[in-house]
Amino acid sequence: MQPVFRFAPSPNGELHLGHAYSALLNHRLARQAGGRFLLRIEDIDRERCRPEFERGIADDLRFLGLDWDESPRRQSEHFADYAGALDALVHEGLAYPAFMTRGEVKGFAARFEEKEGRPWPRDPDGAPLYPGLDRALDASERERRLAAGEPFAWRLDMNRALGMLEALTFREDGADGGPAGEVRAEPELWGDVVLARRDVPTSYHLSVVVDDALQGVTHVVRGRDLLPSTSVHRVLQALLGLSAPRYRHHDLVLDEAGRKLSKSAGDTSLRQLRAAGLAASDIRRMVGL
Ligand code: GLU
């Protein structure tokens, strides 16, 4: 089977040195393996994503000397694929309408902590876990709130999902001293993750899993910050009957203060580095490739 790698940025800001490292590494590994290198535009968030950032991504990658196979897959053009996957999970009773907003969840966690004097559990990104209140809602109350048009997100019933599955692992190819080998997935750390947001008919987790499968991706190479998310991806792959790619979570490029670069990280944006007269070879040297 021909290896398939992908670089999957979100066009909600300018690419920075961290993206350059990820794209160059994916491209190099793909070419070394005689495989394909795909570009996927993860633009499900129509509020934050902009066409000029998408154009910037293509310009930056061309500047780096990268070419990609096939025309890029734009997630906003494939909402029907994610809806199909969501329907399957809803049909299995694995998803439920979740009415609480992020702010309400924070408030719930704060009240719990105040009252109980111990922390409410948080996910690997530091957000309080979704309390199971809506999961336990009785059917008539749920119907009433749906009929009243109350906004909601679809969330995965994680406990129920895990009850249906064997323990999951994923193959981590390891890089830069990170974990390597067969890694045990820890989806329970995430609780009831969002499958479809209230404002967007899918979520990062759902669309990434569906697309990696539809595009035949065999190797997911991405930043270490996404390592914990892989546990959620394994659950969704198992529930949806999708095969799992191999993973490699690489080191992040940090700024001088040791912080993760952000999309607003002005002076490390590729557009600005280009404008300052740097060549692609300078960028490669800066990221060590
Ligand atoms: N779109 C995600 C990001 O820009 C990357 C998703 C992935 O590689 O799985 O952070």
PDB file of C-alpha atoms and ligand atoms in Angstrom:
ATOM      1  CA  MET A   1       0.000   0.000   0.000  1.00  0.00           C
ATOM      2  CA  GLN A   2       1.368   3.419  -0.916  1.00  0.00           C
ATOM      3  CA  PRO A   3       1.962   5.543   2.191  1.00  0.00           C
ATOM      4  CA  VAL A   4      -0.163   8.685   2.422  1.00  0.00           C
ATOM      5  CA  PHE A   5       0.871  11.654   4.564  1.00  0.00           C
ATOM      6  CA  ARG A   6      -0.980  14.909   5.063  1.00  0.00           C
ATOM      7  CA  PHE A   7      -0.518  18.422   6.340  1.00  0.00           C
ATOM      8  CA  ALA A   8      -3.802  19.769   7.703  1.00  0.00           C
ATOM      9  CA  PRO A   9      -3.667  23.422   8.757  1.00  0.00           C
ATOM     10  CA  SER A  10      -6.629  25.586   9.740  1.00  0.00           C
ATOM     11  CA  PRO A  11      -6.771  28.870   7.807  1.00  0.00           C
ATOM     12  CA  ASN A  12      -7.470  30.989  10.870  1.00  0.00           C
ATOM     13  CA  GLY A  13      -4.150  32.792  10.927  1.00  0.00           C
ATOM     14  CA  GLU A  14      -0.732  32.871   9.326  1.00  0.00           C
ATOM     15  CA  LEU A  15       1.481  29.809   9.280  1.00  0.00           C
ATOM     16  CA  HIS A  16       4.523  30.048  11.532  1.00  0.00           C
ATOM     17  CA  LEU A  17       7.794  28.169  11.910  1.00  0.00           C
ATOM     18  CA  GLY A  18       6.040  25.304  13.708  1.00  0.00           C
ATOM     19  CA  HIS A  19       3.812  24.734  10.692  1.00  0.00           C
ATOM     20  CA  ALA A  20       6.832  24.941   8.391  1.00  0.00           C
ATOM     21  CA  TYR A  21       8.501  22.179  10.401  1.00  0.00           C
ATOM     22  CA  SER A  22       5.410  19.975  10.282  1.00  0.00           C
ATOM     23  CA  ALA A  23       4.822  20.481   6.559  1.00  0.00           C
ATOM     24  CA  LEU A  24       8.482  19.960   5.637  1.00  0.00           C
ATOM     25  CA  LEU A  25       8.705  16.832   7.793  1.00  0.00           C
ATOM     26  CA  ASN A  26       5.528  15.328   6.325  1.00  0.00           C
ATOM     27  CA  HIS A  27       6.696  16.088   2.805  1.00  0.00           C
ATOM     28  CA  ARG A  28      10.134  14.634   3.404  1.00  0.00           C
ATOM     29  CA  LEU A  29       8.796  11.443   4.998  1.00  0.00           C
ATOM     30  CA  ALA A  30       6.256  11.021   2.199  1.00  0.00           C
ATOM     31  CA  ARG A  31       8.837  11.425  -0.548  1.00  0.00           C
ATOM     32  CA  GLN A  32      11.347   9.160   1.239  1.00  0.00           C
ATOM     33  CA  ALA A  33       8.702   6.458   1.488  1.00  0.00           C
ATOM     34  CA  GLY A  34       7.650   6.863  -2.148  1.00  0.00           C
ATOM     35  CA  GLY A  35       4.293   7.989  -0.811  1.00  0.00           C
ATOM     36  CA  ARG A  36       1.866  10.814  -1.373  1.00  0.00           C
ATOM     37  CA  PHE A  37       1.678  14.139   0.428  1.00  0.00           C
ATOM     38  CA  LEU A  38      -1.774  15.700   0.744  1.00  0.00           C
ATOM     39  CA  LEU A  39      -2.868  19.142   1.839  1.00  0.00           C
ATOM     40  CA  ARG A  40      -6.107  19.423   3.775  1.00  0.00           C
ATOM     41  CA  ILE A  41      -7.686  22.715   4.740  1.00  0.00           C
ATOM     42  CA  GLU A  42      -9.406  22.362   8.112  1.00  0.00           C
ATOM     43  CA  ASP A  43     -11.874  25.201   7.814  1.00  0.00           C
ATOM     44  CA  ILE A  44     -14.968  23.959   9.641  1.00  0.00           C
ATOM     45  CA  ASP A  45     -15.044  27.130  11.728  1.00  0.00           C
ATOM     46  CA  ARG A  46     -16.503  29.559   9.188  1.00  0.00           C
ATOM     47  CA  GLU A  47     -16.238  32.457  11.661  1.00  0.00           C
ATOM     48  CA  ARG A  48     -12.517  32.219  12.210  1.00  0.00           C
ATOM     49  CA  CYS A  49     -11.298  30.875   8.871  1.00  0.00           C
ATOM     50  CA  ARG A  50     -10.660  33.321   6.019  1.00  0.00           C
ATOM     51  CA  PRO A  51      -9.868  32.931   2.313  1.00  0.00           C
ATOM     52  CA  GLU A  52      -6.818  35.173   2.602  1.00  0.00           C
ATOM     53  CA  PHE A  53      -5.305  32.829   5.197  1.00  0.00           C
ATOM     54  CA  GLU A  54      -5.985  29.881   2.915  1.00  0.00           C
ATOM     55  CA  ARG A  55      -4.223  31.677   0.058  1.00  0.00           C
ATOM     56  CA  GLY A  56      -1.381  32.442   2.462  1.00  0.00           C
ATOM     57  CA  ILE A  57      -1.004  28.737   3.293  1.00  0.00           C
ATOM     58  CA  ALA A  58      -0.583  27.825  -0.376  1.00  0.00           C
ATOM     59  CA  ASP A  59       1.874  30.708  -0.912  1.00  0.00           C
ATOM     60  CA  ASP A  60       3.931  29.750   2.125  1.00  0.00           C
ATOM     61  CA  LEU A  61       4.100  26.074   1.173  1.00  0.00           C
ATOM     62  CA  ARG A  62       5.109  26.896  -2.409  1.00  0.00           C
ATOM     63  CA  PHE A  63       7.735  29.249  -1.068  1.00  0.00           C
ATOM     64  CA  LEU A  64       9.098  26.356   1.014  1.00  0.00           C
ATOM     65  CA  GLY A  65       9.331  24.352  -2.192  1.00  0.00           C
ATOM     66  CA  LEU A  66       6.563  21.926  -1.287  1.00  0.00           C
ATOM     67  CA  ASP A  67       4.185  20.419  -3.799  1.00  0.00           C
ATOM     68  CA  TRP A  68       1.136  18.371  -2.874  1.00  0.00           C
ATOM     69  CA  ASP A  69      -0.680  15.597  -4.662  1.00  0.00           C
ATOM     70  CA  GLU A  70      -4.341  16.131  -5.641  1.00  0.00           C
ATOM     71  CA  SER A  71      -6.243  19.323  -5.067  1.00  0.00           C
ATOM     72  CA  PRO A  72      -6.539  20.139  -1.368  1.00  0.00           C
ATOM     73  CA  ARG A  73      -9.561  18.816   0.503  1.00  0.00           C
ATOM     74  CA  ARG A  74     -11.478  21.682   2.063  1.00  0.00           C
ATOM     75  CA  GLN A  75     -13.470  20.438   5.050  1.00  0.00           C
ATOM     76  CA  SER A  76     -16.178  23.073   4.684  1.00  0.00           C
ATOM     77  CA  GLU A  77     -17.147  21.385   1.407  1.00  0.00           C
ATOM     78  CA  HIS A  78     -17.712  18.012   3.070  1.00  0.00           C
ATOM     79  CA  PHE A  79     -20.104  18.621   5.945  1.00  0.00           C
ATOM     80  CA  ALA A  80     -22.307  15.820   4.578  1.00  0.00           C
ATOM     81  CA  ASP A  81     -19.544  13.272   5.238  1.00  0.00           C
ATOM     82  CA  TYR A  82     -19.293  14.329   8.879  1.00  0.00           C
ATOM     83  CA  ALA A  83     -23.079  14.385   9.234  1.00  0.00           C
ATOM     84  CA  GLY A  84     -23.160  10.765   8.042  1.00  0.00           C
ATOM     85  CA  ALA A  85     -20.681   9.735  10.721  1.00  0.00           C
ATOM     86  CA  LEU A  86     -22.554  11.693  13.387  1.00  0.00           C
ATOM     87  CA  ASP A  87     -25.844  10.066  12.356  1.00  0.00           C
ATOM     88  CA  ALA A  88     -24.309   6.640  12.767  1.00  0.00           C
ATOM     89  CA  LEU A  89     -23.246   7.479  16.328  1.00  0.00           C
ATOM     90  CA  VAL A  90     -26.609   9.048  17.184  1.00  0.00           C
ATOM     91  CA  HIS A  91     -28.342   5.988  15.774  1.00  0.00           C
ATOM     92  CA  GLU A  92     -26.274   3.746  18.075  1.00  0.00           C
ATOM     93  CA  GLY A  93     -27.298   5.844  21.087  1.00  0.00           C
ATOM     94  CA  LEU A  94     -23.706   7.013  21.493  1.00  0.00           C
ATOM     95  CA  ALA A  95     -24.353  10.741  21.159  1.00  0.00           C
ATOM     96  CA  TYR A  96     -26.676  13.058  23.027  1.00  0.00           C
ATOM     97  CA  PRO A  97     -27.739  16.703  22.702  1.00  0.00           C
ATOM     98  CA  ALA A  98     -25.756  18.766  25.192  1.00  0.00           C
ATOM     99  CA  PHE A  99     -27.348  22.084  26.092  1.00  0.00           C
ATOM    100  CA  MET A 100     -24.825  23.486  28.563  1.00  0.00           C
ATOM    101  CA  THR A 101     -22.546  26.200  27.195  1.00  0.00           C
ATOM    102  CA  ARG A 102     -18.832  26.335  27.917  1.00  0.00           C
ATOM    103  CA  GLY A 103     -19.520  29.136  30.405  1.00  0.00           C
ATOM    104  CA  GLU A 104     -22.153  27.064  32.188  1.00  0.00           C
ATOM    105  CA  VAL A 105     -19.749  24.139  32.453  1.00  0.00           C
ATOM    106  CA  LYS A 106     -17.112  26.434  33.964  1.00  0.00           C
ATOM    107  CA  GLY A 107     -19.678  27.747  36.430  1.00  0.00           C
ATOM    108  CA  PHE A 108     -20.737  24.210  37.319  1.00  0.00           C
ATOM    109  CA  ALA A 109     -17.107  23.197  37.941  1.00  0.00           C
ATOM    110  CA  ALA A 110     -16.460  26.291  40.071  1.00  0.00           C
ATOM    111  CA  ARG A 111     -19.563  25.647  42.217  1.00  0.00           C
ATOM    112  CA  PHE A 112     -18.602  21.994  42.642  1.00  0.00           C
ATOM    113  CA  GLU A 113     -15.080  22.959  43.730  1.00  0.00           C
ATOM    114  CA  GLU A 114     -16.366  25.560  46.141  1.00  0.00           C
ATOM    115  CA  LYS A 115     -18.862  23.184  47.697  1.00  0.00           C
ATOM    116  CA  GLU A 116     -16.810  19.981  47.735  1.00  0.00           C
ATOM    117  CA  GLY A 117     -13.382  21.474  48.361  1.00  0.00           C
ATOM    118  CA  ARG A 118     -11.781  19.314  45.636  1.00  0.00           C
ATOM    119  CA  PRO A 119     -11.096  19.894  41.965  1.00  0.00           C
ATOM    120  CA  TRP A 120     -13.581  19.052  39.241  1.00  0.00           C
ATOM    121  CA  PRO A 121     -11.753  16.921  36.625  1.00  0.00           C
ATOM    122  CA  ARG A 122     -10.239  18.657  33.611  1.00  0.00           C
ATOM    123  CA  ASP A 123      -9.366  17.361  30.152  1.00  0.00           C
ATOM    124  CA  PRO A 124      -5.782  17.336  28.781  1.00  0.00           C
ATOM    125  CA  ASP A 125      -6.366  20.844  27.376  1.00  0.00           C
ATOM    126  CA  GLY A 126      -7.311  22.073  30.852  1.00  0.00           C
ATOM    127  CA  ALA A 127     -11.054  22.510  30.214  1.00  0.00           C
ATOM    128  CA  PRO A 128     -13.466  21.190  32.874  1.00  0.00           C
ATOM    129  CA  LEU A 129     -15.061  17.892  31.832  1.00  0.00           C
ATOM    130  CA  TYR A 130     -18.643  18.092  30.681  1.00  0.00           C
ATOM    131  CA  PRO A 131     -20.954  17.123  33.542  1.00  0.00           C
ATOM    132  CA  GLY A 132     -23.363  14.329  32.674  1.00  0.00           C
ATOM    133  CA  LEU A 133     -26.505  16.357  33.402  1.00  0.00           C
ATOM    134  CA  ASP A 134     -27.842  16.426  29.825  1.00  0.00           C
ATOM    135  CA  ARG A 135     -26.883  12.821  29.266  1.00  0.00           C
ATOM    136  CA  ALA A 136     -29.197  11.863  32.103  1.00  0.00           C
ATOM    137  CA  LEU A 137     -32.040  14.152  30.990  1.00  0.00           C
ATOM    138  CA  ASP A 138     -35.332  12.335  30.737  1.00  0.00           C
ATOM    139  CA  ALA A 139     -36.685  11.893  27.237  1.00  0.00           C
ATOM    140  CA  SER A 140     -39.655  14.234  27.590  1.00  0.00           C
ATOM    141  CA  GLU A 141     -37.551  17.066  29.009  1.00  0.00           C
ATOM    142  CA  ARG A 142     -35.005  16.594  26.213  1.00  0.00           C
ATOM    143  CA  GLU A 143     -37.809  16.670  23.629  1.00  0.00           C
ATOM    144  CA  ARG A 144     -39.262  19.785  25.181  1.00  0.00           C
ATOM    145  CA  ARG A 145     -35.957  21.642  25.020  1.00  0.00           C
ATOM    146  CA  LEU A 146     -35.281  20.494  21.461  1.00  0.00           C
ATOM    147  CA  ALA A 147     -38.798  21.496  20.394  1.00  0.00           C
ATOM    148  CA  ALA A 148     -38.286  24.901  22.007  1.00  0.00           C
ATOM    149  CA  GLY A 149     -35.287  25.358  19.712  1.00  0.00           C
ATOM    150  CA  GLU A 150     -32.691  25.516  22.478  1.00  0.00           C
ATOM    151  CA  PRO A 151     -29.212  25.466  20.917  1.00  0.00           C
ATOM    152  CA  PHE A 152     -27.165  22.353  21.628  1.00  0.00           C
ATOM    153  CA  ALA A 153     -23.993  20.507  20.689  1.00  0.00           C
ATOM    154  CA  TRP A 154     -23.797  16.752  20.075  1.00  0.00           C
ATOM    155  CA  ARG A 155     -21.536  15.043  22.577  1.00  0.00           C
ATOM    156  CA  LEU A 156     -20.197  11.512  22.699  1.00  0.00           C
ATOM    157  CA  ASP A 157     -21.372   9.357  25.600  1.00  0.00           C
ATOM    158  CA  MET A 158     -17.812   8.308  26.399  1.00  0.00           C
ATOM    159  CA  ASN A 159     -18.637   5.795  29.128  1.00  0.00           C
ATOM    160  CA  ARG A 160     -21.100   4.026  26.920  1.00  0.00           C
ATOM    161  CA  ALA A 161     -18.655   4.052  24.006  1.00  0.00           C
ATOM    162  CA  LEU A 162     -15.848   2.623  26.128  1.00  0.00           C
ATOM    163  CA  GLY A 163     -18.167  -0.049  27.443  1.00  0.00           C
ATOM    164  CA  MET A 164     -18.551  -1.290  23.861  1.00  0.00           C
ATOM    165  CA  LEU A 165     -14.865  -1.326  22.998  1.00  0.00           C
ATOM    166  CA  GLU A 166     -11.770  -3.282  23.925  1.00  0.00           C
ATOM    167  CA  ALA A 167      -8.879  -1.258  25.361  1.00  0.00           C
ATOM    168  CA  LEU A 168      -7.431   0.795  22.509  1.00  0.00           C
ATOM    169  CA  THR A 169      -3.868   1.539  21.551  1.00  0.00           C
ATOM    170  CA  PHE A 170      -2.177   3.392  18.742  1.00  0.00           C
ATOM    171  CA  ARG A 171       1.090   2.990  16.928  1.00  0.00           C
ATOM    172  CA  GLU A 172       3.358   5.911  17.721  1.00  0.00           C
ATOM    173  CA  ASP A 173       6.435   6.060  15.521  1.00  0.00           C
ATOM    174  CA  GLY A 174       8.105   8.328  18.028  1.00  0.00           C
ATOM    175  CA  ALA A 175      10.285  11.293  17.327  1.00  0.00           C
ATOM    176  CA  ASP A 176      12.488  13.685  19.243  1.00  0.00           C
ATOM    177  CA  GLY A 177      12.420  11.535  22.375  1.00  0.00           C
ATOM    178  CA  GLY A 178       8.604  11.366  22.585  1.00  0.00           C
ATOM    179  CA  PRO A 179       6.704   8.165  23.364  1.00  0.00           C
ATOM    180  CA  ALA A 180       7.269   5.343  20.887  1.00  0.00           C
ATOM    181  CA  GLY A 181       5.770   1.971  20.157  1.00  0.00           C
ATOM    182  CA  GLU A 182       2.265   0.813  20.973  1.00  0.00           C
ATOM    183  CA  VAL A 183       0.732   3.514  23.179  1.00  0.00           C
ATOM    184  CA  ARG A 184      -2.355   2.930  25.312  1.00  0.00           C
ATOM    185  CA  ALA A 185      -5.174   5.321  24.484  1.00  0.00           C
ATOM    186  CA  GLU A 186      -6.669   7.218  27.441  1.00  0.00           C
ATOM    187  CA  PRO A 187      -9.953   8.566  26.072  1.00  0.00           C
ATOM    188  CA  GLU A 188     -11.518   8.630  29.535  1.00  0.00           C
ATOM    189  CA  LEU A 189      -9.369  11.689  30.245  1.00  0.00           C
ATOM    190  CA  TRP A 190     -11.526  13.652  27.792  1.00  0.00           C
ATOM    191  CA  GLY A 191     -15.005  12.762  28.973  1.00  0.00           C
ATOM    192  CA  ASP A 192     -17.936  13.448  26.658  1.00  0.00           C
ATOM    193  CA  VAL A 193     -16.183  15.218  23.771  1.00  0.00           C
ATOM    194  CA  VAL A 194     -18.038  17.397  21.272  1.00  0.00           C
ATOM    195  CA  LEU A 195     -18.957  15.676  18.010  1.00  0.00           C
ATOM    196  CA  ALA A 196     -20.792  18.634  16.494  1.00  0.00           C
ATOM    197  CA  ARG A 197     -20.689  22.154  17.860  1.00  0.00           C
ATOM    198  CA  ARG A 198     -23.708  24.346  18.357  1.00  0.00           C
ATOM    199  CA  ASP A 199     -22.529  26.695  15.613  1.00  0.00           C
ATOM    200  CA  VAL A 200     -20.754  24.167  13.344  1.00  0.00           C
ATOM    201  CA  PRO A 201     -22.268  20.820  12.266  1.00  0.00           C
ATOM    202  CA  THR A 202     -19.099  18.863  13.143  1.00  0.00           C
ATOM    203  CA  SER A 203     -16.017  19.110  15.359  1.00  0.00           C
ATOM    204  CA  TYR A 204     -12.261  18.855  14.951  1.00  0.00           C
ATOM    205  CA  HIS A 205     -12.204  15.288  16.326  1.00  0.00           C
ATOM    206  CA  LEU A 206     -14.984  13.967  14.131  1.00  0.00           C
ATOM    207  CA  SER A 207     -13.891  15.578  10.868  1.00  0.00           C
ATOM    208  CA  VAL A 208     -10.221  14.694  11.268  1.00  0.00           C
ATOM    209  CA  VAL A 209     -11.043  11.030  11.767  1.00  0.00           C
ATOM    210  CA  VAL A 210     -13.497  10.884   8.871  1.00  0.00           C
ATOM    211  CA  ASP A 211     -11.097  12.674   6.523  1.00  0.00           C
ATOM    212  CA  ASP A 212      -8.023  10.663   7.430  1.00  0.00           C
ATOM    213  CA  ALA A 213     -10.036   7.545   6.578  1.00  0.00           C
ATOM    214  CA  LEU A 214     -11.640   8.922   3.402  1.00  0.00           C
ATOM    215  CA  GLN A 215      -8.305  10.181   2.122  1.00  0.00           C
ATOM    216  CA  GLY A 216      -6.577   6.885   2.894  1.00  0.00           C
ATOM    217  CA  VAL A 217      -4.063   8.569   5.202  1.00  0.00           C
ATOM    218  CA  THR A 218      -1.629   5.957   6.515  1.00  0.00           C
ATOM    219  CA  HIS A 219       0.703   8.256   8.500  1.00  0.00           C
ATOM    220  CA  VAL A 220      -0.409  11.150  10.691  1.00  0.00           C
ATOM    221  CA  VAL A 221       2.581  13.340  11.505  1.00  0.00           C
ATOM    222  CA  ARG A 222       1.690  16.366  13.621  1.00  0.00           C
ATOM    223  CA  GLY A 223       2.699  18.363  16.678  1.00  0.00           C
ATOM    224  CA  ARG A 224       3.074  16.856  20.142  1.00  0.00           C
ATOM    225  CA  ASP A 225       0.252  19.124  21.352  1.00  0.00           C
ATOM    226  CA  LEU A 226      -2.186  16.804  19.538  1.00  0.00           C
ATOM    227  CA  LEU A 227      -0.878  13.598  21.118  1.00  0.00           C
ATOM    228  CA  PRO A 228      -3.648  13.469  23.779  1.00  0.00           C
ATOM    229  CA  SER A 229      -6.329  13.969  21.095  1.00  0.00           C
ATOM    230  CA  THR A 230      -5.225  10.751  19.430  1.00  0.00           C
ATOM    231  CA  SER A 231      -6.988   8.831  22.195  1.00  0.00           C
ATOM    232  CA  VAL A 232     -10.290  10.387  21.146  1.00  0.00           C
ATOM    233  CA  HIS A 233      -9.523   9.690  17.507  1.00  0.00           C
ATOM    234  CA  ARG A 234      -8.953   6.017  18.255  1.00  0.00           C
ATOM    235  CA  VAL A 235     -12.353   5.776  19.937  1.00  0.00           C
ATOM    236  CA  LEU A 236     -14.122   7.371  16.981  1.00  0.00           C
ATOM    237  CA  GLN A 237     -12.241   5.175  14.517  1.00  0.00           C
ATOM    238  CA  ALA A 238     -13.223   2.074  16.467  1.00  0.00           C
ATOM    239  CA  LEU A 239     -16.883   3.123  16.742  1.00  0.00           C
ATOM    240  CA  LEU A 240     -17.113   4.048  13.066  1.00  0.00           C
ATOM    241  CA  GLY A 241     -15.230   0.983  11.841  1.00  0.00           C
ATOM    242  CA  LEU A 242     -12.364   3.021  10.374  1.00  0.00           C
ATOM    243  CA  SER A 243      -8.815   1.770  10.229  1.00  0.00           C
ATOM    244  CA  ALA A 244      -6.206   3.639  12.262  1.00  0.00           C
ATOM    245  CA  PRO A 245      -3.183   5.295  10.674  1.00  0.00           C
ATOM    246  CA  ARG A 246       0.240   5.254  12.312  1.00  0.00           C
ATOM    247  CA  TYR A 247       1.043   8.363  14.319  1.00  0.00           C
ATOM    248  CA  ARG A 248       4.116  10.446  14.907  1.00  0.00           C
ATOM    249  CA  HIS A 249       3.828  13.453  17.177  1.00  0.00           C
ATOM    250  CA  HIS A 250       6.826  15.683  16.724  1.00  0.00           C
ATOM    251  CA  ASP A 251       8.359  18.337  18.971  1.00  0.00           C
ATOM    252  CA  LEU A 252       6.894  21.796  18.825  1.00  0.00           C
ATOM    253  CA  VAL A 253       8.959  24.746  17.688  1.00  0.00           C
ATOM    254  CA  LEU A 254       9.056  27.099  20.680  1.00  0.00           C
ATOM    255  CA  ASP A 255       9.701  30.812  20.884  1.00  0.00           C
ATOM    256  CA  GLU A 256      12.659  32.286  22.758  1.00  0.00           C
ATOM    257  CA  ALA A 257      10.705  32.255  26.013  1.00  0.00           C
ATOM    258  CA  GLY A 258       9.972  28.532  25.502  1.00  0.00           C
ATOM    259  CA  ARG A 259       6.318  29.084  24.627  1.00  0.00           C
ATOM    260  CA  LYS A 260       4.377  27.337  21.899  1.00  0.00           C
ATOM    261  CA  LEU A 261       4.096  29.563  18.805  1.00  0.00           C
ATOM    262  CA  SER A 262       0.655  30.929  18.065  1.00  0.00           C
ATOM    263  CA  LYS A 263      -0.976  32.032  14.847  1.00  0.00           C
ATOM    264  CA  SER A 264      -0.611  35.634  15.948  1.00  0.00           C
ATOM    265  CA  ALA A 265       3.095  35.122  16.614  1.00  0.00           C
ATOM    266  CA  GLY A 266       4.006  38.061  14.350  1.00  0.00           C
ATOM    267  CA  ASP A 267       7.718  37.723  13.893  1.00  0.00           C
ATOM    268  CA  THR A 268       7.742  33.974  13.337  1.00  0.00           C
ATOM    269  CA  SER A 269       5.013  34.049  10.698  1.00  0.00           C
ATOM    270  CA  LEU A 270       6.288  32.700   7.398  1.00  0.00           C
ATOM    271  CA  ARG A 271       4.820  35.644   5.514  1.00  0.00           C
ATOM    272  CA  GLN A 272       6.849  38.062   7.600  1.00  0.00           C
ATOM    273  CA  LEU A 273      10.011  35.987   7.421  1.00  0.00           C
ATOM    274  CA  ARG A 274       9.625  35.902   3.639  1.00  0.00           C
ATOM    275  CA  ALA A 275       9.005  39.639   3.545  1.00  0.00           C
ATOM    276  CA  ALA A 276      12.168  40.126   5.604  1.00  0.00           C
ATOM    277  CA  GLY A 277      14.078  38.447   2.776  1.00  0.00           C
ATOM    278  CA  LEU A 278      14.654  34.971   4.190  1.00  0.00           C
ATOM    279  CA  ALA A 279      14.963  32.093   1.723  1.00  0.00           C
ATOM    280  CA  ALA A 280      13.377  28.660   2.038  1.00  0.00           C
ATOM    281  CA  SER A 281      16.821  27.275   2.919  1.00  0.00           C
ATOM    282  CA  ASP A 282      16.989  29.695   5.871  1.00  0.00           C
ATOM    283  CA  ILE A 283      13.624  28.434   7.153  1.00  0.00           C
ATOM    284  CA  ARG A 284      14.740  24.821   6.805  1.00  0.00           C
ATOM    285  CA  ARG A 285      17.859  25.613   8.784  1.00  0.00           C
ATOM    286  CA  MET A 286      15.854  27.411  11.463  1.00  0.00           C
ATOM    287  CA  VAL A 287      13.642  24.365  12.005  1.00  0.00           C
ATOM    288  CA  GLY A 288      16.505  21.898  11.646  1.00  0.00           C
ATOM    289  CA  LEU A 289      15.416  20.178   8.439  1.00  0.00           C
TER     290      LEU A 289
HETATM  291  N1  GLU B   1      -5.976  21.472  11.904  1.00  0.00           N
HETATM  292  C1  GLU B   1      -5.167  21.157  13.033  1.00  0.00           C
HETATM  293  C2  GLU B   1      -4.296  22.337  13.389  1.00  0.00           C
HETATM  294  O1  GLU B   1      -4.112  23.229  12.572  1.00  0.00           O
HETATM  295  C3  GLU B   1      -4.252  19.971  12.778  1.00  0.00           C
HETATM  296  C4  GLU B   1      -5.013  18.720  12.749  1.00  0.00           C
HETATM  297  C5  GLU B   1      -4.186  17.450  12.624  1.00  0.00           C
HETATM  298  O2  GLU B   1      -3.057  17.461  12.104  1.00  0.00           O
HETATM  299  O3  GLU B   1      -4.703  16.424  13.011  1.00  0.00           O
HETATM  300  O4  GLU B   1      -3.812  22.387  14.490  1.00  0.00           O
END
